[in-house]
Coordinates of C-alpha atoms in Angstrom, one line a residue:
M1 CA 23.0 64.5 106.8
A2 CA 19.7 64.6 108.4
P3 CA 17.8 61.1 107.8
P4 CA 14.6 61.6 106.4
H5 CA 11.6 61.8 108.7
L6 CA 8.1 62.3 108.4
R7 CA 8.0 66.0 107.6
S8 CA 10.6 65.3 104.7
I9 CA 8.6 62.7 102.9
V10 CA 4.9 61.2 103.3
L11 CA 5.0 57.4 102.5
P12 CA 2.3 54.8 102.1
A13 CA 1.2 53.8 105.5
S14 CA 3.3 50.3 105.8
Y15 CA 6.5 52.3 104.9
M16 CA 6.2 55.3 107.7
N17 CA 8.8 53.9 110.7
G18 CA 10.4 57.1 109.9
D19 CA 13.9 56.5 108.9
E20 CA 16.0 56.2 105.9
A21 CA 15.7 52.4 105.4
D22 CA 11.8 52.8 104.8
V23 CA 12.5 54.9 101.8
V24 CA 14.9 52.5 100.4
R25 CA 12.8 49.4 100.9
Y26 CA 9.9 51.4 99.7
L27 CA 12.0 52.3 96.4
G28 CA 12.8 48.7 96.0
D29 CA 9.2 47.4 96.3
L30 CA 8.3 49.8 93.8
M31 CA 10.8 48.4 91.6
E32 CA 9.9 45.1 92.0
F33 CA 6.4 45.5 91.4
I34 CA 6.7 47.4 88.4
S35 CA 9.3 45.0 87.0
S36 CA 7.0 41.8 88.0
P37 CA 5.6 39.8 85.2
L38 CA 2.0 40.7 85.2
P39 CA 2.3 44.6 85.7
H40 CA 5.1 44.5 83.4
S41 CA 2.9 43.0 80.7
I42 CA 0.1 45.1 81.3
I43 CA 2.4 48.5 81.1
T44 CA 4.0 47.5 78.0
S45 CA 1.3 46.2 76.1
H46 CA -0.2 49.7 74.1
L47 CA -3.9 49.0 73.4
N48 CA -3.7 49.6 69.7
S49 CA -0.9 46.8 69.4
I50 CA -2.9 44.4 71.1
A51 CA -6.2 45.1 69.2
G52 CA -4.4 44.8 66.0
K53 CA -2.7 41.1 66.7
D54 CA -4.4 38.0 67.0
E55 CA -5.4 36.3 69.8
S56 CA -2.1 34.2 70.2
A57 CA -0.3 37.4 71.1
I58 CA -2.4 37.8 74.3
P59 CA 0.1 37.2 77.3
P60 CA -0.8 33.9 78.8
L61 CA -0.9 35.7 82.2
W62 CA -4.0 37.3 81.1
N63 CA -5.8 34.1 80.7
D64 CA -8.1 34.5 84.0
W65 CA -9.5 37.7 82.7
W66 CA -8.9 38.2 79.0
N67 CA -12.0 37.2 76.5
T68 CA -14.0 35.9 79.3
D69 CA -17.7 37.0 80.7
W70 CA -16.8 38.0 83.8
L71 CA -16.6 41.8 82.9
D72 CA -20.4 41.4 82.0
K73 CA -20.9 39.8 85.7
V74 CA -19.0 42.2 87.7
E75 CA -21.8 44.6 88.2
L76 CA -24.1 41.9 89.3
Q77 CA -21.3 40.0 91.3
P78 CA -18.1 42.0 91.8
L79 CA -15.9 39.2 92.0
F80 CA -12.8 40.0 90.2
P81 CA -10.0 37.3 89.3
E82 CA -7.4 36.7 92.0
S83 CA -4.6 38.1 89.9
I84 CA -6.3 41.4 89.3
Q85 CA -7.4 41.6 93.0
R86 CA -3.9 41.1 94.1
L87 CA -3.0 43.7 91.3
V88 CA -5.2 46.4 92.6
Q89 CA -4.6 45.8 96.4
S90 CA -0.5 46.4 95.2
I91 CA -1.3 49.6 93.6
H92 CA -3.1 51.0 96.4
E93 CA -0.4 49.8 98.7
L94 CA 2.4 51.5 96.8
S95 CA 0.9 54.7 95.4
L96 CA 1.9 57.7 97.3
P97 CA -0.4 59.6 99.2
R98 CA -1.6 62.6 97.5
E99 CA -3.7 64.5 100.0
V100 CA -2.5 68.3 100.6
T101 CA 0.1 68.3 103.0
E102 CA -0.5 70.4 106.0
T103 CA 2.3 72.8 106.3
G104 CA 1.1 74.8 109.0
S105 CA 3.7 77.3 109.0
V106 CA 3.1 78.7 105.0
E107 CA 0.8 81.4 105.3
P108 CA -2.2 81.0 102.8
F109 CA -1.6 83.5 99.7
R110 CA -4.7 85.0 97.3
L111 CA -4.4 86.7 94.3
A112 CA -6.2 90.0 93.9
D113 CA -8.9 90.5 91.6
D114 CA -6.6 92.3 88.8
Q115 CA -4.3 89.2 88.8
R116 CA -6.8 86.6 88.0
F117 CA -6.9 87.6 84.3
G118 CA -7.2 84.8 81.9
M119 CA -6.8 81.9 84.5
T120 CA -8.7 79.2 85.0
P121 CA -9.6 78.1 88.3
K122 CA -7.2 75.4 88.3
K123 CA -4.2 77.6 87.1
Q124 CA -5.5 80.3 89.9
H125 CA -5.3 77.6 92.6
E126 CA -1.7 76.4 91.5
V127 CA -0.4 80.0 91.6
E128 CA -1.8 81.0 94.8
E129 CA -0.2 78.0 96.5
M130 CA 3.0 78.3 94.9
C131 CA 3.2 82.0 95.6
G132 CA 2.3 81.2 99.3
L133 CA 5.3 78.6 99.3
V134 CA 7.5 80.8 97.4
K135 CA 6.9 83.7 100.0
H136 CA 7.6 81.5 102.9
L137 CA 11.1 80.4 101.4
A138 CA 12.0 83.7 100.4
A139 CA 11.4 85.1 104.1
H140 CA 13.4 82.0 105.4
A141 CA 16.2 82.5 103.1
Q142 CA 15.9 86.6 102.8
A143 CA 15.5 86.1 99.0
K144 CA 14.1 88.7 96.9
R145 CA 15.2 87.3 93.5
I146 CA 13.5 84.5 92.1
V147 CA 14.1 82.4 88.8
D148 CA 11.2 80.8 87.3
V149 CA 12.3 78.1 85.2
G150 CA 9.9 76.9 82.6
A151 CA 8.0 80.1 83.0
G152 CA 5.8 79.5 80.0
Q153 CA 3.2 82.4 79.8
G154 CA 4.0 83.7 82.9
Y155 CA 1.2 83.0 85.3
L156 CA 3.9 82.4 88.1
T157 CA 6.2 85.2 86.9
R158 CA 4.0 87.9 86.9
N159 CA 2.3 87.1 90.3
L160 CA 5.8 86.8 91.9
A161 CA 6.8 90.1 90.4
A162 CA 3.6 92.0 91.3
A163 CA 2.7 93.5 94.6
P164 CA 2.5 92.3 97.2
L165 CA 5.2 90.2 96.7
S166 CA 7.3 92.3 94.4
F167 CA 10.2 90.0 93.6
D168 CA 12.5 90.4 91.2
V169 CA 12.0 87.7 88.8
L170 CA 14.0 85.9 85.8
A171 CA 11.6 84.0 83.6
L172 CA 13.4 81.3 81.6
D173 CA 11.8 79.1 78.8
S174 CA 13.3 77.3 75.9
S175 CA 10.8 78.4 74.0
D176 CA 10.8 81.5 71.9
A177 CA 7.1 81.3 71.3
Q178 CA 6.4 80.9 75.1
V179 CA 8.5 84.1 76.1
E180 CA 6.7 86.0 73.4
G181 CA 3.3 84.7 74.7
A182 CA 4.2 85.7 77.8
N183 CA 5.0 89.3 77.0
K184 CA 1.6 89.5 75.0
R185 CA -0.3 88.1 77.8
L186 CA 1.1 90.6 80.0
A187 CA 0.6 93.4 77.7
E188 CA -3.1 92.2 77.8
L189 CA -3.3 92.1 81.4
E190 CA -2.1 95.7 81.6
R191 CA -4.7 96.8 79.1
W192 CA -7.3 95.3 81.0
Q193 CA -6.1 96.5 84.3
N194 CA -6.4 100.0 82.9
K195 CA -9.8 100.0 81.4
V196 CA -11.5 98.0 84.2
L197 CA -9.5 99.4 87.4
G198 CA -8.8 102.6 86.0
K199 CA -12.7 103.4 86.0
K200 CA -12.5 102.3 89.9
R201 CA -9.8 104.3 90.7
K202 CA -11.2 107.2 89.4
E203 CA -14.4 106.8 91.4
R204 CA -12.6 106.1 94.3
S205 CA -10.5 109.3 94.1
T206 CA -13.6 111.4 94.4
T207 CA -14.3 110.1 97.8
A208 CA -10.8 109.3 99.7
P209 CA -7.1 109.8 98.0
D210 CA -5.4 106.8 96.6
E211 CA -2.9 105.0 99.1
P212 CA 1.0 104.8 97.7
A213 CA 1.1 101.7 95.4
Q214 CA 3.5 99.3 96.2
P215 CA 6.0 99.1 93.4
N216 CA 6.4 95.8 91.5
G217 CA 9.3 93.7 91.1
R218 CA 11.3 93.8 88.0
I219 CA 10.6 91.0 85.1
T220 CA 13.7 89.6 82.8
R221 CA 12.8 87.3 80.3
S222 CA 15.3 85.0 78.6
T223 CA 14.9 82.1 76.4
V224 CA 17.5 79.4 77.4
F225 CA 18.1 75.8 77.5
V226 CA 18.7 74.9 81.0
D227 CA 21.5 72.4 82.0
T228 CA 24.2 72.3 84.5
E229 CA 26.1 75.2 82.5
S230 CA 23.5 77.5 81.3
L231 CA 21.4 77.9 84.4
P232 CA 24.4 79.5 86.6
K233 CA 25.7 81.4 83.8
V234 CA 22.3 83.0 82.9
V235 CA 21.7 83.8 86.7
D236 CA 25.4 85.3 87.0
E237 CA 24.6 87.7 84.2
W238 CA 21.1 88.6 85.8
V239 CA 22.8 89.5 89.1
E240 CA 25.6 91.4 87.8
G241 CA 26.5 94.6 89.5
E242 CA 24.5 93.5 92.6
G243 CA 25.9 92.7 95.9
A244 CA 25.8 89.3 97.3
T245 CA 22.4 88.1 97.2
S246 CA 20.2 85.1 97.8
V247 CA 18.1 83.1 94.8
L248 CA 15.2 80.9 94.8
I249 CA 14.6 78.5 92.0
V250 CA 11.1 77.7 91.4
G251 CA 9.2 75.9 88.7
L252 CA 5.6 75.3 88.3
H253 CA 4.9 72.2 86.1
A254 CA 8.6 72.1 84.4
C255 CA 7.8 70.0 81.6
G256 CA 9.4 66.5 80.5
P257 CA 13.4 66.8 81.0
L258 CA 13.5 70.3 82.3
T259 CA 13.0 69.1 85.8
P260 CA 15.7 66.6 86.1
A261 CA 18.1 69.4 84.4
V262 CA 17.1 71.7 87.1
L263 CA 17.5 69.0 89.8
R264 CA 21.1 68.4 88.7
S265 CA 21.9 72.2 88.4
F266 CA 20.8 72.7 91.6
V267 CA 23.1 70.0 93.1
A268 CA 25.8 71.4 91.1
M269 CA 25.2 74.9 92.4
N270 CA 24.2 74.2 96.1
G271 CA 26.7 75.5 98.4
R272 CA 28.6 77.8 95.6
E273 CA 30.6 80.6 96.4
G274 CA 30.1 84.0 94.6
R275 CA 27.8 87.2 94.0
W276 CA 24.7 84.7 94.7
K277 CA 23.6 81.3 96.2
C278 CA 20.9 79.2 95.8
G279 CA 18.7 79.9 98.9
G280 CA 15.8 77.2 98.0
L281 CA 14.1 75.2 95.7
A282 CA 10.3 74.9 94.8
L283 CA 10.0 72.5 91.8
V284 CA 6.6 70.7 90.6
G285 CA 7.3 68.5 87.4
C286 CA 5.0 67.4 85.0
C287 CA 4.8 65.9 81.1
Y288 CA 6.9 62.7 82.0
N289 CA 5.8 61.5 78.5
R290 CA 8.1 64.4 77.0
I291 CA 11.0 62.7 78.5
R292 CA 13.0 61.7 75.3
D293 CA 16.7 61.0 76.6
I294 CA 15.4 58.3 79.3
R295 CA 18.9 56.9 80.6
K296 CA 19.9 60.3 80.9
N297 CA 17.4 61.1 83.2
I298 CA 15.8 58.1 84.9
P299 CA 16.8 57.3 87.5
L300 CA 18.5 59.9 88.9
S301 CA 19.5 58.6 92.6
Q302 CA 22.2 56.1 92.9
T303 CA 19.7 54.2 95.3
V304 CA 17.6 53.2 92.2
K305 CA 20.7 53.0 89.9
N306 CA 22.4 50.5 92.0
H307 CA 19.6 48.3 93.1
P308 CA 19.4 44.7 92.6
V309 CA 16.3 45.0 90.8
S310 CA 16.8 45.8 87.0
L311 CA 14.2 48.2 85.8
K312 CA 14.2 49.6 82.7
I313 CA 12.0 52.5 82.1
E314 CA 10.3 53.0 78.6
S315 CA 8.0 55.5 77.0
L316 CA 5.1 53.6 77.8
H317 CA 6.0 53.8 81.4
L318 CA 6.5 57.5 81.2
H319 CA 2.8 58.0 79.3
L320 CA 1.1 55.9 82.2
A321 CA 2.9 58.3 85.1
A322 CA 1.1 61.3 83.3
Q323 CA -2.5 59.6 83.3
V324 CA -5.2 61.2 85.5
T325 CA -7.2 58.8 87.4
H326 CA -8.5 60.4 90.7
N327 CA -11.3 62.2 89.0
W328 CA -12.9 59.6 87.1
L329 CA -15.9 59.3 89.3
E330 CA -16.4 63.0 89.4
D331 CA -16.6 63.2 85.8
W332 CA -18.3 60.1 84.4
A333 CA -19.5 61.6 81.4
G334 CA -15.9 62.7 80.5
F335 CA -14.4 59.4 81.6
E336 CA -16.9 57.6 79.3
L337 CA -16.0 59.7 76.2
G338 CA -12.3 59.3 76.9
L339 CA -12.8 55.3 77.1
R340 CA -14.6 55.5 73.7
K341 CA -12.2 57.4 72.3
I342 CA -9.5 55.0 73.2
V343 CA -11.5 51.8 72.3
F344 CA -12.3 53.2 68.9
R345 CA -8.9 53.8 68.0
G346 CA -8.0 50.3 69.1
M347 CA -10.8 48.9 66.9
L348 CA -9.5 50.6 64.3
E349 CA -6.1 49.2 64.5
R350 CA -8.1 46.0 64.5
V351 CA -9.7 46.5 61.2
F352 CA -6.3 46.9 59.5
G353 CA -5.0 43.9 62.0
E354 CA -4.5 41.4 59.2
E355 CA -2.6 44.0 57.1
H356 CA -0.6 46.2 59.6
K357 CA -0.4 44.0 62.9
G358 CA -1.2 46.7 65.3
E359 CA 1.3 48.8 63.8
M360 CA -0.4 51.2 61.4
Y361 CA 1.5 54.2 62.1
K362 CA 4.6 52.0 60.7
Q363 CA 2.7 52.3 57.6
G364 CA 2.2 56.0 57.7
L365 CA -1.3 55.6 58.7
Q366 CA -1.6 58.3 61.4
V367 CA -4.9 59.2 62.6
G368 CA -4.4 61.5 65.0
R369 CA -7.2 63.1 67.3
F370 CA -10.8 64.4 66.3
N371 CA -13.2 66.6 68.4
D372 CA -15.7 65.0 70.7
E373 CA -18.8 64.9 68.1
A374 CA -16.4 62.2 66.1
Y375 CA -16.5 59.5 68.8
E376 CA -20.7 59.6 69.1
T377 CA -20.7 56.3 67.0
W378 CA -18.6 53.9 65.6
E379 CA -19.9 54.7 62.1
T380 CA -19.2 58.5 62.7
Y381 CA -15.8 57.9 63.8
L382 CA -15.0 55.5 60.7
E383 CA -16.4 58.5 58.7
R384 CA -13.8 60.8 60.0
A385 CA -11.0 58.3 59.9
S386 CA -11.4 57.7 56.2
R387 CA -11.2 61.1 55.6
R388 CA -8.2 61.8 57.5
L389 CA -6.3 58.5 56.0
N390 CA -7.7 59.2 52.4
I391 CA -9.4 55.7 52.4
P392 CA -12.8 55.2 50.8
L393 CA -15.3 54.8 53.5
Q394 CA -16.6 51.9 51.6
R395 CA -13.6 50.0 52.2
L396 CA -13.3 51.0 55.7
Q397 CA -16.4 49.6 56.2
G398 CA -16.0 46.4 54.3
L399 CA -12.6 45.9 56.6
A400 CA -15.0 46.7 59.9
K401 CA -17.5 44.0 58.7
R402 CA -14.9 41.3 58.6
T403 CA -14.3 41.6 62.0
S404 CA -17.5 42.2 63.1
T405 CA -20.1 39.8 64.6
S406 CA -23.2 42.3 64.1
T407 CA -24.0 44.9 61.9
S408 CA -26.2 47.0 64.1
T409 CA -25.5 50.6 64.9
T410 CA -24.4 51.3 68.3
S411 CA -22.1 53.9 70.3
T412 CA -19.3 51.3 70.3
P413 CA -17.9 49.1 67.4
S414 CA -20.2 46.6 66.3
T415 CA -17.6 43.7 66.7
D416 CA -17.0 41.1 69.4
H417 CA -18.4 42.6 72.7
V418 CA -16.3 40.4 74.9
F419 CA -13.0 41.7 73.2
I420 CA -14.4 45.6 73.6
R421 CA -14.9 45.1 77.2
C422 CA -11.3 43.7 77.5
L423 CA -10.0 46.5 75.8
Q424 CA -11.6 48.7 78.1
F425 CA -10.8 47.1 81.1
L426 CA -7.0 46.9 79.9
H427 CA -7.0 50.7 79.5
I428 CA -8.5 50.9 83.0
I429 CA -5.9 49.0 84.5
R430 CA -3.3 50.4 82.6
C431 CA -4.1 53.6 83.9
M432 CA -4.4 52.9 87.4
M433 CA -0.7 51.7 87.4
G434 CA 0.3 55.5 86.6
P435 CA 0.5 56.6 90.2
V436 CA 2.9 53.7 91.2
I437 CA 5.0 54.9 88.1
E438 CA 5.4 58.6 89.3
S439 CA 5.5 57.7 92.9
L440 CA 8.8 56.2 91.6
L441 CA 9.8 58.8 89.5
L442 CA 9.3 61.3 92.3
V443 CA 11.0 59.7 95.3
D444 CA 13.8 58.8 92.8
R445 CA 14.3 62.5 92.5
W446 CA 13.8 63.2 96.1
M447 CA 16.3 60.5 97.2
M448 CA 19.1 62.4 94.5
L449 CA 18.6 65.5 96.2
R450 CA 19.2 63.6 99.9
E451 CA 22.1 62.0 98.4
S452 CA 23.8 64.9 97.9
E453 CA 23.0 66.1 101.6
I454 CA 20.3 68.5 100.4
D455 CA 17.6 68.8 103.3
A456 CA 14.8 68.1 100.7
R457 CA 11.0 67.5 101.4
M458 CA 8.2 66.4 99.2
V459 CA 5.4 68.4 99.7
N460 CA 1.6 67.9 98.5
L461 CA 1.1 71.4 97.3
F462 CA -2.2 71.3 95.0
D463 CA -5.6 69.8 95.6
Q464 CA -5.8 67.3 93.0
S465 CA -9.7 67.8 93.1
T466 CA -9.2 71.1 91.3
G467 CA -7.8 69.4 88.3
S468 CA -4.0 69.7 89.6
A469 CA -3.3 66.1 88.7
R470 CA 0.3 66.7 89.2
N471 CA 0.5 68.0 92.6
I472 CA 3.7 67.4 94.5
A473 CA 6.4 69.7 94.9
L474 CA 10.5 69.1 95.6
V475 CA 11.2 72.0 98.3
V476 CA 14.2 72.8 99.5
G477 CA 14.9 75.6 102.3
F478 CA 11.6 75.1 103.9

């Protein structure tokens, strides 16, 4: 197995000497940081739970920044407590770089106008970059067949099959609804193309004959729960009757446990003998918070499993790994609204604090989400919550007054101002931990492939400024 090098993985600056020992050291430092007392206390402290408990439940490690007035002074004199300064510095030093990787050999790919139907700019960017990468991998592997795992609504599938790429595509998804939705969306696209482009073709035919159209590839859809047994079986059935062929496995935002399942399957299928072989892999994961069987799926590499530092990943870690922080300053209004949503929900927990101690859900009090207008004022939010919980508004207002230091109507709860600022800061610092946790998950997956003597690379494929938060692809066959 060739040792990892700069092209295989891009680590933070202090780990880039270019040998495998750097990767191992980096993984160890990530684990030590995440499991150390202050980061661990922040990660595992959900805002609702903290807001609903009394002050004695606040971790002593937070004493230099919790319930102090330094947050009100930070805009005038930005002096953070020393513990927070060290924490933020470590986050910066340990988070993977997320700037787009300059691949050089991958030619830019742009969708034709008629293939952009129904796509947001974000989705268009992702599909174009993925198509360009798959085209490059397919040329290297001499592959004309693509397996699209977690194909969802079929945006990537249909563009891989459409000319000029014209791949034969096996689109897999575990949801019948997604498969039906993909078929419906494809039918809508074809109707739109016939209506809009039909006119253009008719107009063009009066001046010049049409060029022969390049045929599209074939799309085969199947509902299957991917694992090490089902994936090779469904591909076997798909290629039956064909000669020896090379197949690429791809996934654009393979959700939750699907990415670990695909990686395990790829390792099992790598080097297989038969009618087909795995010619390469291009896999972008997402939705870590939807991983349920955590012990099975995290960690994947022996390097992390056998490391002296014992790190137990929980659902709270995974929810943070899915957070998006890079665009906060670009969408300040959206950031403030999101912060208000978090604080209002936390303060509602405080309203019930004496009765439920930050665990309303255990009493069947499920609030859920509201539209944005519900968060304009604390009073508006209380009114919506009273209806959702089927609790008289007067009772909620009475409980709220018991935790208030003021009765004024403001855009934030009329309670302890310092406490609110602390909740806001806790949410922000927790979200900032997300990229560090995601870095561990990504490098652990990459290391699993390397341990199996697979020349895998991590490629920063998407531009995060487009909204593509999960922008790193695991690539084999580059």
